[in-house]
Amino acid sequence: QVTLKESGPALVKPTQTLTLTCTFSGFSLGTERMRVSWIRQPPGKALEWLARIDWDNDKFYSPSLKTRLTISKDTSKNLVVLTMTNMDPVDTATYYCTRMGHGFNFFRDWGQGTLVTVSS
Amino acid sequence: EIVLTQSPGTLSLSPGERATLSCRASQRVYDSYLAWYQQKPGQAPRLLIYGASSRATGIPDRFSGSGSGTDFTLTISRLEPEDFAMYYCQQYGSSPETFGLGTKVEIK
């Protein structure tokens, strides 16, 4: 059974750096073609893909956010970390960690999400 | 990037009725790499359909997807009470992966 769980601060101040951790089980990011992405959803709004990391450590970022994002993994610990710099109130959202289709970029399994509020 | 336009914004139907949701892409979606998700309030989205027409594991067969090129459809043959929710389409044929703004299926 695949599970993913996001963790991180519920509240960050403007200009701060957000660090989110995704801890997962039921699969390994060391397996060929395995991929994990982060997606966010502002309250009442649609979903937005942020970043992806592949089994071979290839990394991909949303063009509109790539200067602010860094994604990394620790395969031995089954975790993926996303950092987002220079946080702004518009970044207030629920952040989801997802396992992607095997070699395909749809989002097969989702974590419960973690709400991050950006406010002074 | 590919923009996905979902229509209608809201669909008001009664249990037992048929729901037809549309997703139109601004460019051809490569190889029909289109997925549909269901999201209920306070929950994470759930994958329903991938590859335009393949049901994900555990999804009832009242959910079906169709389409190719730029026009795609999600059909719910007979609405069950648990089907009233938000539905999003997503394309993954071109980077970056993008989502539509969603269709809300509400009880009439």
mmCIF file with all atom_site columns, C-alpha atoms in Angstrom:
data_model
loop_
_atom_site.group_PDB
_atom_site.id
_atom_site.type_symbol
_atom_site.label_atom_id
_atom_site.label_alt_id
_atom_site.label_comp_id
_atom_site.label_asym_id
_atom_site.label_entity_id
_atom_site.label_seq_id
_atom_site.pdbx_PDB_ins_code
_atom_site.Cartn_x
_atom_site.Cartn_y
_atom_site.Cartn_z
_atom_site.occupancy
_atom_site.B_iso_or_equiv
_atom_site.pdbx_formal_charge
_atom_site.auth_seq_id
_atom_site.auth_comp_id
_atom_site.auth_asym_id
_atom_site.auth_atom_id
_atom_site.pdbx_PDB_model_num
ATOM 1   C CA . GLN A 1 1   ? 0.000   0.000  0.000   1.00 0.00 ? 1   GLN A CA 1
ATOM 2   C CA . VAL A 1 2   ? 1.379   3.382  -1.029  1.00 0.00 ? 2   VAL A CA 1
ATOM 3   C CA . THR A 1 3   ? 1.238   6.220  1.455   1.00 0.00 ? 3   THR A CA 1
ATOM 4   C CA . LEU A 1 4   ? 2.675   9.728  1.300   1.00 0.00 ? 4   LEU A CA 1
ATOM 5   C CA . LYS A 1 5   ? 2.693   12.322 4.033   1.00 0.00 ? 5   LYS A CA 1
ATOM 6   C CA . GLU A 1 6   ? 3.719   15.947 3.885   1.00 0.00 ? 6   GLU A CA 1
ATOM 7   C CA . SER A 1 7   ? 5.226   17.780 6.828   1.00 0.00 ? 7   SER A CA 1
ATOM 8   C CA . GLY A 1 8   ? 6.449   21.289 7.423   1.00 0.00 ? 8   GLY A CA 1
ATOM 9   C CA . PRO A 1 9   ? 5.513   24.586 9.012   1.00 0.00 ? 9   PRO A CA 1
ATOM 10  C CA . ALA A 1 10  ? 1.899   25.674 8.964   1.00 0.00 ? 10  ALA A CA 1
ATOM 11  C CA . LEU A 1 11  ? 2.883   29.339 9.057   1.00 0.00 ? 11  LEU A CA 1
ATOM 12  C CA . VAL A 1 12  ? 5.762   31.170 7.437   1.00 0.00 ? 12  VAL A CA 1
ATOM 13  C CA . LYS A 1 13  ? 6.534   34.860 7.223   1.00 0.00 ? 13  LYS A CA 1
ATOM 14  C CA . PRO A 1 14  ? 6.910   36.754 3.962   1.00 0.00 ? 14  PRO A CA 1
ATOM 15  C CA . THR A 1 15  ? 10.432  36.516 2.483   1.00 0.00 ? 15  THR A CA 1
ATOM 16  C CA . GLN A 1 16  ? 11.187  33.361 4.487   1.00 0.00 ? 16  GLN A CA 1
ATOM 17  C CA . THR A 1 17  ? 12.138  30.018 2.947   1.00 0.00 ? 17  THR A CA 1
ATOM 18  C CA . LEU A 1 18  ? 9.655   27.152 3.149   1.00 0.00 ? 18  LEU A CA 1
ATOM 19  C CA . THR A 1 19  ? 10.938  23.607 3.563   1.00 0.00 ? 19  THR A CA 1
ATOM 20  C CA . LEU A 1 20  ? 8.505   20.742 3.114   1.00 0.00 ? 20  LEU A CA 1
ATOM 21  C CA . THR A 1 21  ? 9.235   17.056 3.541   1.00 0.00 ? 21  THR A CA 1
ATOM 22  C CA . CYS A 1 22  ? 7.382   14.190 1.917   1.00 0.00 ? 22  CYS A CA 1
ATOM 23  C CA . THR A 1 23  ? 7.790   10.865 3.677   1.00 0.00 ? 23  THR A CA 1
ATOM 24  C CA . PHE A 1 24  ? 6.476   7.899  1.767   1.00 0.00 ? 24  PHE A CA 1
ATOM 25  C CA . SER A 1 25  ? 6.123   4.142  1.928   1.00 0.00 ? 25  SER A CA 1
ATOM 26  C CA . GLY A 1 26  ? 5.038   1.364  -0.376  1.00 0.00 ? 26  GLY A CA 1
ATOM 27  C CA . PHE A 1 27  ? 7.499   2.194  -3.144  1.00 0.00 ? 27  PHE A CA 1
ATOM 28  C CA . SER A 1 28  ? 11.104  3.192  -3.660  1.00 0.00 ? 28  SER A CA 1
ATOM 29  C CA . LEU A 1 29  ? 12.425  6.184  -5.526  1.00 0.00 ? 29  LEU A CA 1
ATOM 30  C CA . GLY A 1 30  ? 15.316  3.953  -6.419  1.00 0.00 ? 30  GLY A CA 1
ATOM 31  C CA . THR A 1 31  ? 13.061  1.955  -8.729  1.00 0.00 ? 31  THR A CA 1
ATOM 32  C CA . GLU A 1 32  ? 13.478  2.697  -12.416 1.00 0.00 ? 32  GLU A CA 1
ATOM 33  C CA . ARG A 1 33  ? 10.988  5.213  -13.812 1.00 0.00 ? 33  ARG A CA 1
ATOM 34  C CA . MET A 1 34  ? 9.614   6.131  -10.394 1.00 0.00 ? 34  MET A CA 1
ATOM 35  C CA . ARG A 1 35  ? 8.800   9.830  -9.967  1.00 0.00 ? 35  ARG A CA 1
ATOM 36  C CA . VAL A 1 36  ? 7.529   12.123 -7.207  1.00 0.00 ? 36  VAL A CA 1
ATOM 37  C CA . SER A 1 37  ? 6.038   15.572 -7.663  1.00 0.00 ? 37  SER A CA 1
ATOM 38  C CA . TRP A 1 38  ? 4.836   18.444 -5.532  1.00 0.00 ? 38  TRP A CA 1
ATOM 39  C CA . ILE A 1 39  ? 1.562   20.178 -6.356  1.00 0.00 ? 39  ILE A CA 1
ATOM 40  C CA . ARG A 1 40  ? -0.147  23.045 -4.594  1.00 0.00 ? 40  ARG A CA 1
ATOM 41  C CA . GLN A 1 41  ? -3.677  24.381 -4.350  1.00 0.00 ? 41  GLN A CA 1
ATOM 42  C CA . PRO A 1 42  ? -4.519  27.849 -3.014  1.00 0.00 ? 42  PRO A CA 1
ATOM 43  C CA . PRO A 1 43  ? -7.746  27.915 -1.000  1.00 0.00 ? 43  PRO A CA 1
ATOM 44  C CA . GLY A 1 44  ? -10.727 27.588 -3.328  1.00 0.00 ? 44  GLY A CA 1
ATOM 45  C CA . LYS A 1 45  ? -8.534  27.513 -6.419  1.00 0.00 ? 45  LYS A CA 1
ATOM 46  C CA . ALA A 1 46  ? -7.172  25.009 -8.895  1.00 0.00 ? 46  ALA A CA 1
ATOM 47  C CA . LEU A 1 47  ? -4.166  22.716 -8.746  1.00 0.00 ? 47  LEU A CA 1
ATOM 48  C CA . GLU A 1 48  ? -0.681  23.792 -9.816  1.00 0.00 ? 48  GLU A CA 1
ATOM 49  C CA . TRP A 1 49  ? 2.263   21.475 -10.478 1.00 0.00 ? 49  TRP A CA 1
ATOM 50  C CA . LEU A 1 50  ? 5.481   22.726 -8.866  1.00 0.00 ? 50  LEU A CA 1
ATOM 51  C CA . ALA A 1 51  ? 8.353   20.295 -9.194  1.00 0.00 ? 51  ALA A CA 1
ATOM 52  C CA . ARG A 1 52  ? 9.301   16.693 -9.918  1.00 0.00 ? 52  ARG A CA 1
ATOM 53  C CA . ILE A 1 53  ? 12.192  14.426 -9.083  1.00 0.00 ? 53  ILE A CA 1
ATOM 54  C CA . ASP A 1 54  ? 12.896  11.141 -10.837 1.00 0.00 ? 54  ASP A CA 1
ATOM 55  C CA . TRP A 1 55  ? 14.482  7.872  -9.748  1.00 0.00 ? 55  TRP A CA 1
ATOM 56  C CA . ASP A 1 56  ? 17.713  8.861  -11.525 1.00 0.00 ? 56  ASP A CA 1
ATOM 57  C CA . ASN A 1 57  ? 17.783  12.268 -9.749  1.00 0.00 ? 57  ASN A CA 1
ATOM 58  C CA . ASP A 1 58  ? 16.590  14.227 -12.775 1.00 0.00 ? 58  ASP A CA 1
ATOM 59  C CA . LYS A 1 59  ? 14.729  17.323 -11.579 1.00 0.00 ? 59  LYS A CA 1
ATOM 60  C CA . PHE A 1 60  ? 12.062  19.438 -13.250 1.00 0.00 ? 60  PHE A CA 1
ATOM 61  C CA . TYR A 1 61  ? 10.450  22.700 -12.165 1.00 0.00 ? 61  TYR A CA 1
ATOM 62  C CA . SER A 1 62  ? 7.483   24.857 -13.020 1.00 0.00 ? 62  SER A CA 1
ATOM 63  C CA . PRO A 1 63  ? 8.845   27.545 -15.363 1.00 0.00 ? 63  PRO A CA 1
ATOM 64  C CA . SER A 1 64  ? 7.078   30.286 -13.402 1.00 0.00 ? 64  SER A CA 1
ATOM 65  C CA . LEU A 1 65  ? 8.623   29.207 -10.087 1.00 0.00 ? 65  LEU A CA 1
ATOM 66  C CA . LYS A 1 66  ? 11.892  27.545 -11.013 1.00 0.00 ? 66  LYS A CA 1
ATOM 67  C CA . THR A 1 67  ? 14.093  30.291 -9.604  1.00 0.00 ? 67  THR A CA 1
ATOM 68  C CA . ARG A 1 68  ? 12.537  29.754 -6.158  1.00 0.00 ? 68  ARG A CA 1
ATOM 69  C CA . LEU A 1 69  ? 12.271  25.970 -5.986  1.00 0.00 ? 69  LEU A CA 1
ATOM 70  C CA . THR A 1 70  ? 14.661  23.180 -5.121  1.00 0.00 ? 70  THR A CA 1
ATOM 71  C CA . ILE A 1 71  ? 13.663  19.518 -4.940  1.00 0.00 ? 71  ILE A CA 1
ATOM 72  C CA . SER A 1 72  ? 15.827  16.744 -3.543  1.00 0.00 ? 72  SER A CA 1
ATOM 73  C CA . LYS A 1 73  ? 15.513  13.156 -2.359  1.00 0.00 ? 73  LYS A CA 1
ATOM 74  C CA . ASP A 1 74  ? 16.972  10.721 0.097   1.00 0.00 ? 74  ASP A CA 1
ATOM 75  C CA . THR A 1 75  ? 16.267  7.339  -1.412  1.00 0.00 ? 75  THR A CA 1
ATOM 76  C CA . SER A 1 76  ? 17.472  5.397  1.619   1.00 0.00 ? 76  SER A CA 1
ATOM 77  C CA . LYS A 1 77  ? 15.068  7.291  3.893   1.00 0.00 ? 77  LYS A CA 1
ATOM 78  C CA . ASN A 1 78  ? 12.140  7.344  1.463   1.00 0.00 ? 78  ASN A CA 1
ATOM 79  C CA . LEU A 1 79  ? 11.745  11.073 1.510   1.00 0.00 ? 79  LEU A CA 1
ATOM 80  C CA . VAL A 1 80  ? 11.604  14.034 -0.841  1.00 0.00 ? 80  VAL A CA 1
ATOM 81  C CA . VAL A 1 81  ? 12.224  17.619 0.201   1.00 0.00 ? 81  VAL A CA 1
ATOM 82  C CA . LEU A 1 82  ? 10.951  20.777 -1.477  1.00 0.00 ? 82  LEU A CA 1
ATOM 83  C CA . THR A 1 83  ? 12.254  24.219 -0.634  1.00 0.00 ? 83  THR A CA 1
ATOM 84  C CA . MET A 1 84  ? 10.662  27.434 -1.824  1.00 0.00 ? 84  MET A CA 1
ATOM 85  C CA . THR A 1 85  ? 12.435  30.706 -1.221  1.00 0.00 ? 85  THR A CA 1
ATOM 86  C CA . ASN A 1 86  ? 11.105  34.227 -0.773  1.00 0.00 ? 86  ASN A CA 1
ATOM 87  C CA . MET A 1 87  ? 7.613   33.197 0.325   1.00 0.00 ? 87  MET A CA 1
ATOM 88  C CA . ASP A 1 88  ? 4.749   35.602 -0.327  1.00 0.00 ? 88  ASP A CA 1
ATOM 89  C CA . PRO A 1 89  ? 1.104   35.635 0.833   1.00 0.00 ? 89  PRO A CA 1
ATOM 90  C CA . VAL A 1 90  ? 0.069   34.455 -2.648  1.00 0.00 ? 90  VAL A CA 1
ATOM 91  C CA . ASP A 1 91  ? 1.960   31.231 -1.898  1.00 0.00 ? 91  ASP A CA 1
ATOM 92  C CA . THR A 1 92  ? -0.610  30.375 0.766   1.00 0.00 ? 92  THR A CA 1
ATOM 93  C CA . ALA A 1 93  ? -1.879  26.962 -0.296  1.00 0.00 ? 93  ALA A CA 1
ATOM 94  C CA . THR A 1 94  ? -2.224  23.304 0.511   1.00 0.00 ? 94  THR A CA 1
ATOM 95  C CA . TYR A 1 95  ? 0.898   21.552 -0.699  1.00 0.00 ? 95  TYR A CA 1
ATOM 96  C CA . TYR A 1 96  ? 0.600   17.958 -1.878  1.00 0.00 ? 96  TYR A CA 1
ATOM 97  C CA . CYS A 1 97  ? 3.228   15.307 -2.457  1.00 0.00 ? 97  CYS A CA 1
ATOM 98  C CA . THR A 1 98  ? 2.334   12.806 -5.178  1.00 0.00 ? 98  THR A CA 1
ATOM 99  C CA . ARG A 1 99  ? 3.643   9.589  -6.657  1.00 0.00 ? 99  ARG A CA 1
ATOM 100 C CA . MET A 1 100 ? 3.412   9.702  -10.403 1.00 0.00 ? 100 MET A CA 1
ATOM 101 C CA . GLY A 1 101 ? 2.502   7.084  -12.922 1.00 0.00 ? 101 GLY A CA 1
ATOM 102 C CA . HIS A 1 102 ? 5.340   4.691  -13.648 1.00 0.00 ? 102 HIS A CA 1
ATOM 103 C CA . GLY A 1 103 ? 7.201   6.602  -16.323 1.00 0.00 ? 103 GLY A CA 1
ATOM 104 C CA . PHE A 1 104 ? 4.218   8.853  -16.947 1.00 0.00 ? 104 PHE A CA 1
ATOM 105 C CA . ASN A 1 105 ? 3.466   12.282 -15.592 1.00 0.00 ? 105 ASN A CA 1
ATOM 106 C CA . PHE A 1 106 ? 0.017   11.833 -14.131 1.00 0.00 ? 106 PHE A CA 1
ATOM 107 C CA . PHE A 1 107 ? -0.444  11.762 -10.367 1.00 0.00 ? 107 PHE A CA 1
ATOM 108 C CA . ARG A 1 108 ? -1.379  8.300  -9.191  1.00 0.00 ? 108 ARG A CA 1
ATOM 109 C CA . ASP A 1 109 ? -1.161  8.616  -5.404  1.00 0.00 ? 109 ASP A CA 1
ATOM 110 C CA . TRP A 1 110 ? -1.500  11.700 -3.214  1.00 0.00 ? 110 TRP A CA 1
ATOM 111 C CA . GLY A 1 111 ? -0.601  12.672 0.287   1.00 0.00 ? 111 GLY A CA 1
ATOM 112 C CA . GLN A 1 112 ? -3.210  14.299 2.511   1.00 0.00 ? 112 GLN A CA 1
ATOM 113 C CA . GLY A 1 113 ? -1.658  17.709 1.914   1.00 0.00 ? 113 GLY A CA 1
ATOM 114 C CA . THR A 1 114 ? -0.352  20.322 4.293   1.00 0.00 ? 114 THR A CA 1
ATOM 115 C CA . LEU A 1 115 ? -1.730  23.848 4.502   1.00 0.00 ? 115 LEU A CA 1
ATOM 116 C CA . VAL A 1 116 ? 0.916   26.540 4.514   1.00 0.00 ? 116 VAL A CA 1
ATOM 117 C CA . THR A 1 117 ? -0.110  30.095 5.344   1.00 0.00 ? 117 THR A CA 1
ATOM 118 C CA . VAL A 1 118 ? 2.176   32.993 4.536   1.00 0.00 ? 118 VAL A CA 1
ATOM 119 C CA . SER A 1 119 ? 1.543   35.912 6.830   1.00 0.00 ? 119 SER A CA 1
ATOM 120 C CA . SER A 1 120 ? 3.450   38.339 8.981   1.00 0.00 ? 120 SER A CA 1
ATOM 121 C CA . GLU B 2 1   ? 2.237   25.716 -21.933 1.00 0.00 ? 1   GLU B CA 1
ATOM 122 C CA . ILE B 2 2   ? -1.050  23.987 -22.710 1.00 0.00 ? 2   ILE B CA 1
ATOM 123 C CA . VAL B 2 3   ? -4.125  25.678 -21.256 1.00 0.00 ? 3   VAL B CA 1
ATOM 124 C CA . LEU B 2 4   ? -7.032  23.407 -20.366 1.00 0.00 ? 4   LEU B CA 1
ATOM 125 C CA . THR B 2 5   ? -10.536 24.846 -20.348 1.00 0.00 ? 5   THR B CA 1
ATOM 126 C CA . GLN B 2 6   ? -13.164 22.861 -18.476 1.00 0.00 ? 6   GLN B CA 1
ATOM 127 C CA . SER B 2 7   ? -16.872 23.298 -19.003 1.00 0.00 ? 7   SER B CA 1
ATOM 128 C CA . PRO B 2 8   ? -19.310 23.839 -17.579 1.00 0.00 ? 8   PRO B CA 1
ATOM 129 C CA . GLY B 2 9   ? -18.004 25.491 -14.448 1.00 0.00 ? 9   GLY B CA 1
ATOM 130 C CA . THR B 2 10  ? -20.845 23.987 -12.458 1.00 0.00 ? 10  THR B CA 1
ATOM 131 C CA . LEU B 2 11  ? -23.135 21.086 -13.329 1.00 0.00 ? 11  LEU B CA 1
ATOM 132 C CA . SER B 2 12  ? -26.354 20.743 -11.330 1.00 0.00 ? 12  SER B CA 1
ATOM 133 C CA . LEU B 2 13  ? -27.806 17.264 -11.576 1.00 0.00 ? 13  LEU B CA 1
ATOM 134 C CA . SER B 2 14  ? -29.821 14.754 -9.581  1.00 0.00 ? 14  SER B CA 1
ATOM 135 C CA . PRO B 2 15  ? -28.644 11.332 -8.397  1.00 0.00 ? 15  PRO B CA 1
ATOM 136 C CA . GLY B 2 16  ? -29.124 8.775  -11.132 1.00 0.00 ? 16  GLY B CA 1
ATOM 137 C CA . GLU B 2 17  ? -28.600 11.280 -13.936 1.00 0.00 ? 17  GLU B CA 1
ATOM 138 C CA . ARG B 2 18  ? -25.773 11.235 -16.442 1.00 0.00 ? 18  ARG B CA 1
ATOM 139 C CA . ALA B 2 19  ? -22.961 13.780 -16.121 1.00 0.00 ? 19  ALA B CA 1
ATOM 140 C CA . THR B 2 20  ? -20.868 14.907 -19.085 1.00 0.00 ? 20  THR B CA 1
ATOM 141 C CA . LEU B 2 21  ? -17.818 17.046 -18.336 1.00 0.00 ? 21  LEU B CA 1
ATOM 142 C CA . SER B 2 22  ? -15.689 18.665 -21.028 1.00 0.00 ? 22  SER B CA 1
ATOM 143 C CA . CYS B 2 23  ? -11.983 19.494 -21.117 1.00 0.00 ? 23  CYS B CA 1
ATOM 144 C CA . ARG B 2 24  ? -10.618 21.386 -24.111 1.00 0.00 ? 24  ARG B CA 1
ATOM 145 C CA . ALA B 2 25  ? -6.898  21.938 -24.662 1.00 0.00 ? 25  ALA B CA 1
ATOM 146 C CA . SER B 2 26  ? -5.297  24.972 -26.305 1.00 0.00 ? 26  SER B CA 1
ATOM 147 C CA . GLN B 2 27  ? -3.031  22.611 -28.290 1.00 0.00 ? 27  GLN B CA 1
ATOM 148 C CA . ARG B 2 28  ? -3.156  18.971 -29.217 1.00 0.00 ? 28  ARG B CA 1
ATOM 149 C CA . VAL B 2 29  ? -2.446  16.737 -26.232 1.00 0.00 ? 29  VAL B CA 1
ATOM 150 C CA . TYR B 2 30  ? 0.324   14.383 -27.226 1.00 0.00 ? 30  TYR B CA 1
ATOM 151 C CA . ASP B 2 31  ? -0.752  10.747 -27.340 1.00 0.00 ? 31  ASP B CA 1
ATOM 152 C CA . SER B 2 32  ? -3.966  11.557 -25.419 1.00 0.00 ? 32  SER B CA 1
ATOM 153 C CA . TYR B 2 33  ? -1.964  11.957 -22.249 1.00 0.00 ? 33  TYR B CA 1
ATOM 154 C CA . LEU B 2 34  ? -4.900  13.340 -20.303 1.00 0.00 ? 34  LEU B CA 1
ATOM 155 C CA . ALA B 2 35  ? -6.038  12.475 -16.785 1.00 0.00 ? 35  ALA B CA 1
ATOM 156 C CA . TRP B 2 36  ? -9.105  13.214 -14.673 1.00 0.00 ? 36  TRP B CA 1
ATOM 157 C CA . TYR B 2 37  ? -9.236  13.664 -10.914 1.00 0.00 ? 37  TYR B CA 1
ATOM 158 C CA . GLN B 2 38  ? -12.038 13.882 -8.382  1.00 0.00 ? 38  GLN B CA 1
ATOM 159 C CA . GLN B 2 39  ? -11.694 16.081 -5.318  1.00 0.00 ? 39  GLN B CA 1
ATOM 160 C CA . LYS B 2 40  ? -14.073 16.310 -2.385  1.00 0.00 ? 40  LYS B CA 1
ATOM 161 C CA . PRO B 2 41  ? -13.973 19.165 0.143   1.00 0.00 ? 41  PRO B CA 1
ATOM 162 C CA . GLY B 2 42  ? -11.074 18.845 2.557   1.00 0.00 ? 42  GLY B CA 1
ATOM 163 C CA . GLN B 2 43  ? -9.581  15.888 0.690   1.00 0.00 ? 43  GLN B CA 1
ATOM 164 C CA . ALA B 2 44  ? -6.744  15.358 -1.714  1.00 0.00 ? 44  ALA B CA 1
ATOM 165 C CA . PRO B 2 45  ? -7.597  14.732 -5.361  1.00 0.00 ? 45  PRO B CA 1
ATOM 166 C CA . ARG B 2 46  ? -8.064  11.136 -6.480  1.00 0.00 ? 46  ARG B CA 1
ATOM 167 C CA . LEU B 2 47  ? -6.998  9.816  -9.870  1.00 0.00 ? 47  LEU B CA 1
ATOM 168 C CA . LEU B 2 48  ? -9.970  8.571  -11.893 1.00 0.00 ? 48  LEU B CA 1
ATOM 169 C CA . ILE B 2 49  ? -8.791  8.293  -15.498 1.00 0.00 ? 49  ILE B CA 1
ATOM 170 C CA . TYR B 2 50  ? -5.427  8.383  -17.268 1.00 0.00 ? 50  TYR B CA 1
ATOM 171 C CA . GLY B 2 51  ? -4.513  8.069  -20.907 1.00 0.00 ? 51  GLY B CA 1
ATOM 172 C CA . ALA B 2 52  ? -7.861  9.727  -21.669 1.00 0.00 ? 52  ALA B CA 1
ATOM 173 C CA . SER B 2 53  ? -9.826  6.510  -21.166 1.00 0.00 ? 53  SER B CA 1
ATOM 174 C CA . SER B 2 54  ? -8.108  4.101  -18.760 1.00 0.00 ? 54  SER B CA 1
ATOM 175 C CA . ARG B 2 55  ? -9.711  3.809  -15.342 1.00 0.00 ? 55  ARG B CA 1
ATOM 176 C CA . ALA B 2 56  ? -7.400  3.903  -12.356 1.00 0.00 ? 56  ALA B CA 1
ATOM 177 C CA . THR B 2 57  ? -7.394  1.038  -9.892  1.00 0.00 ? 57  THR B CA 1
ATOM 178 C CA . GLY B 2 58  ? -10.623 0.761  -7.928  1.00 0.00 ? 58  GLY B CA 1
ATOM 179 C CA . ILE B 2 59  ? -12.579 3.311  -9.957  1.00 0.00 ? 59  ILE B CA 1
ATOM 180 C CA . PRO B 2 60  ? -16.172 2.193  -10.677 1.00 0.00 ? 60  PRO B CA 1
ATOM 181 C CA . ASP B 2 61  ? -17.097 1.571  -14.281 1.00 0.00 ? 61  ASP B CA 1
ATOM 182 C CA . ARG B 2 62  ? -19.747 4.303  -14.208 1.00 0.00 ? 62  ARG B CA 1
ATOM 183 C CA . PHE B 2 63  ? -16.778 6.634  -14.782 1.00 0.00 ? 63  PHE B CA 1
ATOM 184 C CA . SER B 2 64  ? -15.519 6.717  -18.348 1.00 0.00 ? 64  SER B CA 1
ATOM 185 C CA . GLY B 2 65  ? -13.221 8.961  -20.318 1.00 0.00 ? 65  GLY B CA 1
ATOM 186 C CA . SER B 2 66  ? -12.990 9.635  -24.021 1.00 0.00 ? 66  SER B CA 1
ATOM 187 C CA . GLY B 2 67  ? -11.504 11.995 -26.533 1.00 0.00 ? 67  GLY B CA 1
ATOM 188 C CA . SER B 2 68  ? -8.301  12.806 -28.359 1.00 0.00 ? 68  SER B CA 1
ATOM 189 C CA . GLY B 2 69  ? -6.459  15.749 -29.846 1.00 0.00 ? 69  GLY B CA 1
ATOM 190 C CA . THR B 2 70  ? -7.834  18.792 -28.076 1.00 0.00 ? 70  THR B CA 1
ATOM 191 C CA . ASP B 2 71  ? -11.264 17.613 -26.864 1.00 0.00 ? 71  ASP B CA 1
ATOM 192 C CA . PHE B 2 72  ? -11.822 15.237 -23.984 1.00 0.00 ? 72  PHE B CA 1
ATOM 193 C CA . THR B 2 73  ? -14.838 14.137 -21.984 1.00 0.00 ? 73  THR B CA 1
ATOM 194 C CA . LEU B 2 74  ? -15.452 12.558 -18.609 1.00 0.00 ? 74  LEU B CA 1
ATOM 195 C CA . THR B 2 75  ? -18.799 10.809 -18.327 1.00 0.00 ? 75  THR B CA 1
ATOM 196 C CA . ILE B 2 76  ? -20.437 9.558  -15.157 1.00 0.00 ? 76  ILE B CA 1
ATOM 197 C CA . SER B 2 77  ? -23.187 7.275  -16.367 1.00 0.00 ? 77  SER B CA 1
ATOM 198 C CA . ARG B 2 78  ? -25.420 7.381  -13.289 1.00 0.00 ? 78  ARG B CA 1
ATOM 199 C CA . LEU B 2 79  ? -24.566 9.771  -10.498 1.00 0.00 ? 79  LEU B CA 1
ATOM 200 C CA . GLU B 2 80  ? -24.246 8.288  -7.048  1.00 0.00 ? 80  GLU B CA 1
ATOM 201 C CA . PRO B 2 81  ? -24.455 10.527 -3.951  1.00 0.00 ? 81  PRO B CA 1
ATOM 202 C CA . GLU B 2 82  ? -20.690 10.189 -3.430  1.00 0.00 ? 82  GLU B CA 1
ATOM 203 C CA . ASP B 2 83  ? -19.961 11.501 -6.951  1.00 0.00 ? 83  ASP B CA 1
ATOM 204 C CA . PHE B 2 84  ? -20.940 15.081 -6.161  1.00 0.00 ? 84  PHE B CA 1
ATOM 205 C CA . ALA B 2 85  ? -17.540 16.736 -6.071  1.00 0.00 ? 85  ALA B CA 1
ATOM 206 C CA . MET B 2 86  ? -15.026 18.802 -8.018  1.00 0.00 ? 86  MET B CA 1
ATOM 207 C CA . TYR B 2 87  ? -13.426 17.314 -11.121 1.00 0.00 ? 87  TYR B CA 1
ATOM 208 C CA . TYR B 2 88  ? -10.150 18.388 -12.716 1.00 0.00 ? 88  TYR B CA 1
ATOM 209 C CA . CYS B 2 89  ? -8.520  17.403 -15.979 1.00 0.00 ? 89  CYS B CA 1
ATOM 210 C CA . GLN B 2 90  ? -4.742  17.406 -16.388 1.00 0.00 ? 90  GLN B CA 1
ATOM 211 C CA . GLN B 2 91  ? -2.533  17.001 -19.434 1.00 0.00 ? 91  GLN B CA 1
ATOM 212 C CA . TYR B 2 92  ? 0.841   15.335 -19.228 1.00 0.00 ? 92  TYR B CA 1
ATOM 213 C CA . GLY B 2 93  ? 1.816   15.182 -22.864 1.00 0.00 ? 93  GLY B CA 1
ATOM 214 C CA . SER B 2 94  ? 3.780   18.438 -22.720 1.00 0.00 ? 94  SER B CA 1
ATOM 215 C CA . SER B 2 95  ? 5.881   20.053 -20.060 1.00 0.00 ? 95  SER B CA 1
ATOM 216 C CA . PRO B 2 96  ? 4.861   21.622 -17.796 1.00 0.00 ? 96  PRO B CA 1
ATOM 217 C CA . GLU B 2 97  ? 1.975   19.439 -16.765 1.00 0.00 ? 97  GLU B CA 1
ATOM 218 C CA . THR B 2 98  ? -1.128  21.620 -16.430 1.00 0.00 ? 98  THR B CA 1
ATOM 219 C CA . PHE B 2 99  ? -4.576  21.381 -14.880 1.00 0.00 ? 99  PHE B CA 1
ATOM 220 C CA . GLY B 2 100 ? -7.923  22.820 -15.806 1.00 0.00 ? 100 GLY B CA 1
ATOM 221 C CA . LEU B 2 101 ? -9.822  25.039 -13.404 1.00 0.00 ? 101 LEU B CA 1
ATOM 222 C CA . GLY B 2 102 ? -12.326 22.318 -12.634 1.00 0.00 ? 102 GLY B CA 1
ATOM 223 C CA . THR B 2 103 ? -16.011 21.474 -12.936 1.00 0.00 ? 103 THR B CA 1
ATOM 224 C CA . LYS B 2 104 ? -18.147 21.286 -9.836  1.00 0.00 ? 104 LYS B CA 1
ATOM 225 C CA . VAL B 2 105 ? -20.848 18.624 -9.938  1.00 0.00 ? 105 VAL B CA 1
ATOM 226 C CA . GLU B 2 106 ? -23.503 19.622 -7.442  1.00 0.00 ? 106 GLU B CA 1
ATOM 227 C CA . ILE B 2 107 ? -26.825 18.189 -6.357  1.00 0.00 ? 107 ILE B CA 1
ATOM 228 C CA . LYS B 2 108 ? -29.778 19.818 -8.071  1.00 0.00 ? 108 LYS B CA 1
#
